[in-house]
């Protein structure tokens, strides 16, 4: 009779240790996700969030802990998407300034995809407006210099005009100046 009580407490302690170990692994996964969010690796953050969601389905975990981890995971995903959007927008502007239209288009597309992910995780409205402005700047920048003639600057087909200006040495004042130089010398020198 007395042995049954000890078995239950040993089982409870084992379950408690298992829950604590699960909590520790969840917190470690969240820290790993934080590093990925700092590097703006949205794909890896999404995969980490899915793993965390699967780990949090354990009914033995405290509800407060589960809520706290889910909120942290969503905040990290938002941070990752916002940072990736900002980096892609900046790269689009840089590509536009360098007249690299293909890279500009690819980065604008990437920025819009990341912006939709940030909006999904409840990004602030001012962030959305700022990103849209940056994308407009990228769209309207670059591609200005034409490689050939344009309607505004057609090709010059007129023949080149000869330079008919007289050189300084052949002008009358220059000739007079040379003759005066002869008289500027002292006599006998």
Tab-separated table of C-alpha atoms in Angstrom:
chain	number	residue	atom	x	y	z
A	1	UNK	CA	0.000	0.000	0.000
A	2	UNK	CA	2.722	2.405	0.834
A	3	UNK	CA	4.597	1.840	-2.450
A	4	UNK	CA	1.814	3.229	-4.625
A	5	UNK	CA	2.250	6.801	-3.380
A	6	UNK	CA	5.972	6.835	-4.171
A	7	UNK	CA	5.424	5.628	-7.738
A	8	UNK	CA	2.979	8.422	-8.446
A	9	UNK	CA	5.301	11.096	-7.138
A	10	UNK	CA	8.200	9.647	-9.118
A	11	UNK	CA	6.009	9.644	-12.224
A	12	UNK	CA	4.917	13.200	-11.523
A	13	UNK	CA	8.526	14.288	-11.056
A	14	UNK	CA	9.477	12.604	-14.320
A	15	UNK	CA	6.619	14.349	-16.127
A	16	UNK	CA	7.599	17.657	-14.520
A	17	UNK	CA	11.226	17.192	-15.632
A	18	UNK	CA	10.002	16.328	-19.129
A	19	UNK	CA	7.895	19.505	-19.251
A	20	UNK	CA	10.848	21.596	-18.019
A	21	UNK	CA	13.074	20.036	-20.675
A	22	UNK	CA	10.441	20.806	-23.316
A	23	UNK	CA	10.246	24.408	-22.086
A	24	UNK	CA	14.024	24.719	-22.317
A	25	UNK	CA	14.072	23.357	-25.872
A	26	UNK	CA	11.243	25.719	-26.869
A	27	UNK	CA	13.129	28.698	-25.429
A	28	UNK	CA	16.307	27.608	-27.259
A	29	UNK	CA	14.337	27.364	-30.510
A	30	UNK	CA	12.968	30.854	-29.876
A	31	UNK	CA	16.498	32.205	-29.354
A	32	UNK	CA	17.583	30.571	-32.621
A	33	UNK	CA	14.609	32.176	-34.317
A	34	UNK	CA	15.667	35.545	-32.897
A	35	UNK	CA	19.066	35.216	-34.596
A	36	UNK	CA	17.365	34.361	-37.868
A	37	UNK	CA	15.061	37.370	-37.535
A	38	UNK	CA	18.043	39.653	-36.936
A	39	UNK	CA	19.536	38.361	-40.206
A	40	UNK	CA	16.174	38.879	-42.011
A	41	UNK	CA	15.943	35.212	-42.998
A	42	UNK	CA	12.178	35.006	-43.393
A	43	UNK	CA	12.065	31.461	-44.780
A	44	UNK	CA	14.002	30.060	-41.841
A	45	UNK	CA	11.903	32.061	-39.398
A	46	UNK	CA	8.718	30.636	-40.920
A	47	UNK	CA	10.091	27.096	-40.575
A	48	UNK	CA	11.137	27.758	-36.966
A	49	UNK	CA	7.688	29.160	-36.192
A	50	UNK	CA	6.064	25.999	-37.562
A	51	UNK	CA	8.316	23.828	-35.402
A	52	UNK	CA	7.498	25.947	-32.364
A	53	UNK	CA	3.784	25.657	-33.081
A	54	UNK	CA	4.086	21.870	-33.204
A	55	UNK	CA	6.029	21.836	-29.938
A	56	UNK	CA	3.460	24.095	-28.251
A	57	UNK	CA	0.613	21.659	-28.988
A	58	UNK	CA	1.577	19.630	-25.933
A	59	UNK	CA	-1.411	19.954	-23.548
A	60	UNK	CA	0.803	19.657	-20.474
A	61	UNK	CA	2.494	23.019	-21.099
A	62	UNK	CA	1.154	25.956	-19.076
A	63	UNK	CA	-1.199	28.185	-21.103
A	64	UNK	CA	0.592	31.381	-20.065
A	65	UNK	CA	3.897	29.993	-21.294
A	66	UNK	CA	2.320	28.929	-24.608
A	67	UNK	CA	0.770	32.372	-25.107
A	68	UNK	CA	4.033	34.118	-24.280
A	69	UNK	CA	6.004	31.981	-26.772
A	70	UNK	CA	3.394	32.470	-29.527
A	71	UNK	CA	3.463	36.242	-29.020
A	72	UNK	CA	7.258	36.203	-29.119
A	73	UNK	CA	7.252	34.099	-32.262
A	74	UNK	CA	4.831	36.472	-34.010
A	75	UNK	CA	6.911	39.482	-32.950
A	76	UNK	CA	10.068	37.871	-34.331
A	77	UNK	CA	8.343	37.035	-37.609
A	78	UNK	CA	7.148	40.638	-37.888
A	79	UNK	CA	10.675	41.891	-37.219
A	80	UNK	CA	12.151	39.535	-39.824
A	81	UNK	CA	9.669	40.586	-42.506
A	82	UNK	CA	10.047	44.291	-41.740
A	83	UNK	CA	13.834	44.083	-41.905
A	84	UNK	CA	13.760	42.025	-45.119
A	85	UNK	CA	11.364	44.552	-46.685
A	86	UNK	CA	13.583	47.470	-45.745
A	87	UNK	CA	16.703	45.752	-47.090
A	88	UNK	CA	15.015	44.818	-50.383
A	89	UNK	CA	13.652	48.361	-50.803
A	90	UNK	CA	17.084	49.856	-50.203
A	91	UNK	CA	18.642	47.406	-52.675
A	92	UNK	CA	15.999	48.374	-55.258
A	93	UNK	CA	16.858	52.060	-54.874
A	94	UNK	CA	20.585	51.325	-55.131
A	95	UNK	CA	20.028	49.240	-58.286
A	96	UNK	CA	17.918	52.030	-59.781
A	97	UNK	CA	20.641	54.570	-59.111
A	98	UNK	CA	23.145	52.279	-60.826
A	99	UNK	CA	20.779	51.940	-63.848
A	100	UNK	CA	20.477	48.172	-63.339
A	101	UNK	CA	16.839	47.787	-64.338
A	102	UNK	CA	16.692	43.985	-64.038
A	103	UNK	CA	17.997	43.968	-60.470
A	104	UNK	CA	15.723	46.890	-59.623
A	105	UNK	CA	12.664	44.989	-60.852
A	106	UNK	CA	13.667	41.832	-58.967
A	107	UNK	CA	14.257	43.730	-55.721
A	108	UNK	CA	10.975	45.634	-56.040
A	109	UNK	CA	9.153	42.325	-56.477
A	110	UNK	CA	10.967	40.863	-53.465
A	111	UNK	CA	10.185	43.947	-51.363
A	112	UNK	CA	6.492	43.720	-52.208
A	113	UNK	CA	6.403	40.040	-51.234
A	114	UNK	CA	8.134	40.736	-47.929
A	115	UNK	CA	5.836	43.724	-47.311
A	116	UNK	CA	2.781	41.496	-47.692
A	117	UNK	CA	4.312	39.129	-45.111
A	118	UNK	CA	4.925	42.041	-42.749
A	119	UNK	CA	1.326	43.186	-43.164
A	120	UNK	CA	0.179	39.635	-42.422
A	121	UNK	CA	1.947	39.850	-39.061
A	122	UNK	CA	0.371	43.269	-38.328
A	123	UNK	CA	3.050	45.748	-39.351
A	124	UNK	CA	2.280	49.388	-38.477
A	125	UNK	CA	0.567	51.495	-41.161
A	126	UNK	CA	3.352	54.063	-41.213
A	127	UNK	CA	5.821	51.282	-42.070
A	128	UNK	CA	3.627	50.257	-45.001
A	129	UNK	CA	3.419	53.861	-46.241
A	130	UNK	CA	7.160	54.353	-45.890
A	131	UNK	CA	7.895	51.175	-47.866
A	132	UNK	CA	5.476	52.161	-50.595
A	133	UNK	CA	7.247	55.518	-50.894
A	134	UNK	CA	10.620	53.806	-51.117
A	135	UNK	CA	9.316	51.519	-53.854
A	136	UNK	CA	7.945	54.523	-55.763
A	137	UNK	CA	11.336	56.187	-55.543
A	138	UNK	CA	12.941	53.021	-56.907
A	139	UNK	CA	10.401	52.837	-59.736
A	140	UNK	CA	10.922	56.427	-60.781
A	141	UNK	CA	14.718	56.331	-60.438
A	142	UNK	CA	17.141	55.097	-63.024
A	143	UNK	CA	16.692	54.365	-66.686
A	144	UNK	CA	16.940	58.064	-67.514
A	145	UNK	CA	20.079	58.073	-69.628
A	146	UNK	CA	19.379	56.784	-73.110
A	147	UNK	CA	22.132	54.969	-74.947
A	148	UNK	CA	21.171	56.372	-78.337
A	149	UNK	CA	19.274	59.317	-79.780
A	150	UNK	CA	15.887	60.201	-78.323
A	151	UNK	CA	13.068	62.487	-79.340
A	152	UNK	CA	14.327	65.143	-76.954
A	153	UNK	CA	17.948	64.759	-78.093
A	154	UNK	CA	18.043	63.499	-81.679
A	155	UNK	CA	21.259	62.412	-83.289
A	156	UNK	CA	23.338	65.300	-84.590
A	157	UNK	CA	23.646	64.847	-88.386
A	158	UNK	CA	25.016	68.298	-89.254
A	159	UNK	CA	28.639	68.433	-90.422
A	160	UNK	CA	31.214	69.652	-87.950
A	161	UNK	CA	32.026	73.358	-88.232
A	162	UNK	CA	35.628	74.309	-88.806
A	163	UNK	CA	37.320	76.421	-86.222
A	164	UNK	CA	37.812	79.734	-88.019
A	165	UNK	CA	39.033	81.647	-85.033
A	166	UNK	CA	42.487	83.092	-85.459
A	167	UNK	CA	45.165	81.917	-83.152
A	168	UNK	CA	46.746	84.346	-80.716
A	169	UNK	CA	50.070	84.344	-82.585
A	170	UNK	CA	48.522	85.462	-85.877
A	171	UNK	CA	46.489	88.376	-84.497
A	172	UNK	CA	47.745	91.941	-85.254
A	173	UNK	CA	48.151	92.751	-81.548
A	174	UNK	CA	50.324	89.695	-81.052
A	175	UNK	CA	52.504	90.732	-84.014
A	176	UNK	CA	52.791	94.236	-82.582
A	177	UNK	CA	53.666	92.813	-79.199
A	178	UNK	CA	56.530	90.785	-80.701
A	179	UNK	CA	57.935	93.802	-82.466
A	180	UNK	CA	57.731	95.828	-79.262
A	181	UNK	CA	59.631	93.125	-77.459
A	182	UNK	CA	62.589	93.826	-79.692
A	183	UNK	CA	62.593	97.432	-78.537
A	184	UNK	CA	62.251	96.542	-74.896
A	185	UNK	CA	65.840	95.320	-74.856
A	186	UNK	CA	68.431	97.832	-73.782
A	187	UNK	CA	70.854	99.021	-76.405
A	188	UNK	CA	74.147	97.282	-76.269
A	189	UNK	CA	72.865	94.310	-74.481
